[in-house]
Amino acid sequence: GSLDKLRVLMLGSNYLTGTVPAGFGELNRLKLLDLEFNFLSGRLSPQQLCPAGNVLQAAYLRANNFTGSLNMTACRRLEIADIQENGFVGPLPVGQQNRQLKVLRARLNGFSGTISLRIWELPQLMLFDVTNNSLSGSLPQRVAPSVFLTSLSLGSNNLSGRVPAGITQSTQLSKLDLSDNFMLTGTLPDMMWMQGLQELSISNTLISGTIPQSLAQLPYLESVDMHNTLMTCCRSWQEAQAPQPPLLPAFLAFDESNQVSPASQMLGRDPLLNAYMNTGQNML
């Protein structure tokens, strides 16, 4: 029979193999498509996922063996795209047309090229995860991410250039991962506005400068990983050459009399950061 009125199709976590039938393009009333955790392979065309007049809002394609390029820009109502752990290549599959997009999970693929400024400006974006791809180029310096952005994961790519100051103006951001981008440079901008930040990772980058004092003002910070960067102990070369240069910023310096760090009072206002902080392999 006809399935042209089908709204929800959930086939996840089975043992499905083969390719997605071309007839998927006839399901133009489909709002939710779940194919995750199968063994599906081959390419997905725009006509299959986003036929004319489509109303697709959520696509779960995680953990299959899909390959080739992917284009979802015709899915104008798309809110969730979970396409991680496949073999997709080429540019990222979303763009300025996806103004309803809230979640993009695209880690562990082979996406390449730059991250378009138009993607940064998507007004509803809440979660953006492109970890472990081959994305390159610099991050836009005048970027102003969505006010709803809570998680930004750009780790393990080939990104370069300076860390945009606009990223640290995202008051709702709880996770910021820039790690394993070996050509990412510059200093950490002032982070005092990132009051929701819980996790920060800049390890294995060329980010330099001193550890920002503003970290001490973030009430929910739990994890900081900045090992193997160019972070230093001091604000100037003269300070570093002093007879007794400071080894850590004041809010991390320990009181020898009672082994209590000011961070235990300032960081988190309850010492959440005691959970994890890695500053190894630096220039402290």
Coordinates of C-alpha atoms in Angstrom, one line a residue:
G1 CA 0.0 0.0 0.0
S2 CA 0.9 3.6 -0.2
L3 CA 3.0 5.2 2.6
D4 CA 2.6 8.8 1.4
K5 CA 1.0 9.8 4.7
L6 CA 3.7 8.3 6.9
R7 CA 4.9 10.7 9.6
V8 CA 7.3 8.7 11.7
L9 CA 9.7 5.8 10.6
M10 CA 11.8 4.2 13.3
L11 CA 14.1 1.4 12.2
G12 CA 17.0 2.0 14.5
S13 CA 19.1 -0.7 16.2
N14 CA 18.3 -3.5 13.9
Y15 CA 20.6 -5.5 11.5
L16 CA 19.5 -3.7 8.4
T17 CA 22.0 -3.9 5.5
G18 CA 22.1 -2.7 1.9
T19 CA 21.2 0.8 0.6
V20 CA 18.3 3.1 1.3
P21 CA 15.7 2.6 -1.4
A22 CA 15.2 5.4 -3.9
G23 CA 11.5 5.3 -3.0
F24 CA 12.3 7.2 0.3
G25 CA 11.9 10.3 -1.8
E26 CA 8.1 9.6 -2.0
L27 CA 7.8 10.0 1.8
N28 CA 7.5 13.8 1.7
R29 CA 5.3 13.9 4.8
L30 CA 7.9 12.2 7.0
K31 CA 8.8 14.2 10.1
L32 CA 11.1 11.7 11.9
L33 CA 13.5 9.3 10.3
D34 CA 15.4 6.9 12.5
L35 CA 17.9 4.5 10.8
E36 CA 20.7 4.7 13.4
F37 CA 22.8 1.7 14.6
N38 CA 22.4 -0.5 11.5
F39 CA 24.7 -1.6 8.7
L40 CA 23.2 0.5 5.9
S41 CA 25.7 1.6 3.3
G42 CA 25.9 3.6 0.1
R43 CA 25.1 7.2 -0.7
L44 CA 22.0 9.3 0.3
S45 CA 20.8 11.7 -2.3
P46 CA 19.0 15.0 -1.5
Q47 CA 16.0 13.6 -3.3
Q48 CA 15.8 10.7 -0.8
L49 CA 16.1 12.8 2.4
C50 CA 14.7 16.1 1.3
P51 CA 12.2 15.7 -1.5
A52 CA 10.2 18.7 -2.7
G53 CA 7.7 19.8 -0.1
N54 CA 9.3 17.7 2.6
V55 CA 8.6 18.4 6.3
L56 CA 11.4 16.3 7.8
Q57 CA 12.3 17.6 11.3
A58 CA 14.6 14.9 12.7
A59 CA 17.0 12.5 10.9
Y60 CA 18.9 9.9 13.0
L61 CA 21.5 8.2 10.7
R62 CA 24.2 7.5 13.4
A63 CA 26.5 4.5 13.2
N64 CA 26.0 3.1 9.7
N65 CA 28.3 2.8 6.8
F66 CA 27.0 5.6 4.6
T67 CA 29.5 7.2 2.3
G68 CA 29.8 10.0 -0.2
S69 CA 28.7 13.6 0.1
L70 CA 25.5 14.6 2.0
N71 CA 23.3 17.6 1.3
M72 CA 20.5 18.4 3.6
T73 CA 20.0 22.1 2.8
A74 CA 16.6 21.4 1.1
C75 CA 15.3 20.1 4.5
R76 CA 14.1 23.6 5.5
R77 CA 12.3 22.4 8.6
L78 CA 15.1 20.2 9.9
E79 CA 15.8 20.6 13.6
I80 CA 18.0 17.6 14.4
A81 CA 20.6 16.0 12.2
D82 CA 22.4 13.1 13.9
I83 CA 24.8 11.8 11.2
Q84 CA 27.8 10.9 13.3
E85 CA 29.9 7.8 12.9
N86 CA 29.6 7.2 9.2
G87 CA 31.8 7.7 6.1
F88 CA 30.4 11.0 4.8
V89 CA 32.8 13.2 3.0
G90 CA 32.8 16.7 1.3
P91 CA 31.5 19.9 2.8
L92 CA 29.2 20.0 5.9
P93 CA 25.7 19.0 4.8
V94 CA 23.8 22.0 6.2
G95 CA 23.8 25.8 5.5
Q96 CA 21.9 29.0 5.8
Q97 CA 18.7 27.4 4.5
N98 CA 18.5 25.3 7.6
R99 CA 17.3 28.1 9.8
Q100 CA 15.3 25.8 12.1
L101 CA 18.4 23.6 12.9
K102 CA 19.0 23.0 16.6
V103 CA 21.3 20.0 16.7
L104 CA 24.1 18.9 14.4
R105 CA 26.0 15.8 15.4
A106 CA 28.5 15.0 12.7
R107 CA 31.5 13.6 14.5
L108 CA 33.6 10.8 13.2
N109 CA 33.1 11.3 9.5
G110 CA 35.3 12.6 6.7
F111 CA 33.8 16.1 6.2
S112 CA 36.3 18.6 4.8
G113 CA 36.4 22.3 3.8
T114 CA 35.7 25.2 6.0
I115 CA 32.9 25.9 8.4
S116 CA 30.8 28.5 6.7
L117 CA 30.0 31.7 8.5
R118 CA 26.3 31.1 7.5
I119 CA 26.4 28.0 9.8
W120 CA 27.6 30.0 12.7
E121 CA 24.7 32.4 12.2
L122 CA 21.9 29.8 12.3
P123 CA 19.6 31.4 14.9
Q124 CA 18.3 28.3 16.6
L125 CA 21.5 26.3 16.9
M126 CA 22.0 24.6 20.3
L127 CA 24.5 21.8 19.7
F128 CA 27.2 21.7 17.1
D129 CA 29.6 18.7 17.1
V130 CA 32.0 18.1 14.2
T131 CA 34.7 16.4 16.2
N132 CA 37.1 14.0 14.3
N133 CA 36.6 15.2 10.7
S134 CA 39.0 16.9 8.3
L135 CA 37.7 20.5 8.5
S136 CA 40.2 23.2 7.8
G137 CA 40.6 27.0 7.6
S138 CA 40.3 29.7 10.2
L139 CA 37.3 30.4 12.4
P140 CA 35.5 33.7 11.5
Q141 CA 36.8 36.4 13.8
R142 CA 33.5 38.2 13.9
V143 CA 31.4 35.2 14.7
A144 CA 28.4 35.7 16.9
P145 CA 27.0 32.2 17.6
S146 CA 23.3 31.6 18.4
V147 CA 22.2 32.8 21.8
F148 CA 20.9 29.3 22.4
L149 CA 24.2 27.5 21.8
T150 CA 25.1 25.2 24.7
S151 CA 27.7 22.8 23.2
L152 CA 30.4 23.6 20.6
S153 CA 32.8 20.7 19.8
L154 CA 35.4 21.4 17.0
G155 CA 38.1 19.0 18.2
S156 CA 40.4 16.8 16.1
N157 CA 40.2 18.8 12.9
N158 CA 42.7 20.9 10.9
L159 CA 41.4 24.3 12.0
S160 CA 43.8 27.2 12.2
G161 CA 44.0 30.9 13.1
R162 CA 43.0 32.7 16.2
V163 CA 40.2 31.8 18.7
P164 CA 37.3 34.2 17.9
A165 CA 36.4 36.5 20.8
G166 CA 32.7 36.1 19.9
I167 CA 32.7 32.4 21.0
T168 CA 33.4 33.4 24.6
Q169 CA 30.4 35.7 24.6
S170 CA 28.0 32.8 24.5
T171 CA 26.4 32.9 28.0
Q172 CA 24.6 29.6 27.6
L173 CA 27.6 27.6 26.4
S174 CA 28.3 24.7 28.7
K175 CA 30.9 22.8 26.6
L176 CA 33.7 24.3 24.4
D177 CA 36.1 21.8 22.8
L178 CA 38.8 23.2 20.5
S179 CA 41.4 20.4 21.2
D180 CA 43.6 18.6 18.7
N181 CA 43.6 21.5 16.2
F182 CA 47.4 21.8 15.9
M183 CA 47.4 25.1 14.0
L184 CA 44.9 26.9 16.2
T185 CA 46.6 29.9 17.7
G186 CA 46.0 33.1 19.6
T187 CA 45.1 33.6 23.2
L188 CA 42.0 32.7 25.2
P189 CA 39.6 35.7 25.1
D190 CA 38.1 37.0 28.3
M191 CA 35.6 34.3 29.5
M192 CA 33.8 36.2 32.2
W193 CA 30.5 36.1 30.2
M194 CA 30.5 32.2 29.9
Q195 CA 28.7 31.7 33.2
G196 CA 27.2 28.4 32.1
L197 CA 30.5 26.8 31.1
Q198 CA 31.1 23.4 32.5
E199 CA 33.8 21.9 30.2
L200 CA 36.7 23.6 28.4
S201 CA 39.3 21.8 26.3
I202 CA 42.1 23.4 24.3
S203 CA 44.7 20.7 24.5
N204 CA 47.1 20.0 21.6
T205 CA 46.8 23.5 20.1
L206 CA 49.1 26.5 19.7
I207 CA 47.0 28.6 21.9
S208 CA 49.2 30.8 24.1
G209 CA 49.1 33.4 26.8
T210 CA 48.3 33.2 30.5
I211 CA 45.5 31.2 32.1
P212 CA 42.6 33.7 32.3
Q213 CA 41.7 34.9 35.7
S214 CA 38.1 35.0 34.6
L215 CA 38.1 31.2 34.9
A216 CA 37.8 31.8 38.6
Q217 CA 34.4 33.5 38.1
L218 CA 32.7 30.6 36.3
P219 CA 30.3 29.0 38.8
Y220 CA 29.7 25.7 37.1
L221 CA 33.1 24.9 35.6
E222 CA 34.0 21.2 36.2
S223 CA 36.7 20.2 33.7
V224 CA 39.6 22.2 32.1
D225 CA 42.1 20.5 29.8
M226 CA 44.8 22.7 28.3
H227 CA 47.7 20.3 28.2
N228 CA 50.3 20.5 25.4
T229 CA 49.6 24.2 24.5
L230 CA 51.8 27.3 24.7
M231 CA 50.1 28.6 27.8
T232 CA 52.6 30.4 30.1
C233 CA 52.8 31.3 33.7
C234 CA 53.4 35.0 33.2
R235 CA 52.0 38.1 31.6
S236 CA 55.3 39.2 30.2
W237 CA 58.8 38.0 29.5
Q238 CA 60.2 40.2 32.2
E239 CA 57.9 38.6 34.8
A240 CA 59.0 35.1 33.6
Q241 CA 62.6 36.1 34.1
A242 CA 62.0 37.4 37.7
P243 CA 64.0 35.7 40.5
Q244 CA 60.8 34.0 41.7
P245 CA 58.3 34.1 38.8
P246 CA 54.7 33.0 39.5
L247 CA 54.2 29.4 38.5
L248 CA 50.4 29.6 38.3
P249 CA 47.9 32.4 38.2
A250 CA 46.8 33.7 41.6
F251 CA 43.5 31.8 41.7
L252 CA 45.4 28.5 41.3
A253 CA 48.3 29.2 43.7
F254 CA 48.2 27.1 46.9
D255 CA 48.7 28.5 50.4
E256 CA 51.6 26.6 51.9
S257 CA 50.3 27.0 55.5
N258 CA 47.1 25.0 54.9
Q259 CA 47.3 23.6 51.4
V260 CA 44.1 25.4 50.4
S261 CA 43.8 27.0 47.0
P262 CA 41.9 30.3 46.5
A263 CA 40.3 28.4 43.6
S264 CA 38.4 26.2 46.1
Q265 CA 36.5 29.4 47.1
M266 CA 36.4 31.2 43.8
L267 CA 36.2 28.5 41.2
G268 CA 32.6 27.4 41.0
R269 CA 31.7 28.9 44.4
D270 CA 31.6 25.2 45.2
P271 CA 34.8 23.7 44.1
L272 CA 33.5 21.8 41.1
L273 CA 36.7 22.2 39.2
N274 CA 38.4 19.9 41.6
A275 CA 37.0 17.1 39.4
Y276 CA 39.5 17.7 36.6
M277 CA 42.1 20.2 35.5
N278 CA 45.0 19.4 33.3
T279 CA 47.6 22.0 32.6
G280 CA 50.5 19.7 31.7
Q281 CA 53.0 20.1 29.0
N282 CA 52.9 23.8 28.9
M283 CA 55.3 26.7 29.7
L284 CA 54.1 27.3 33.2

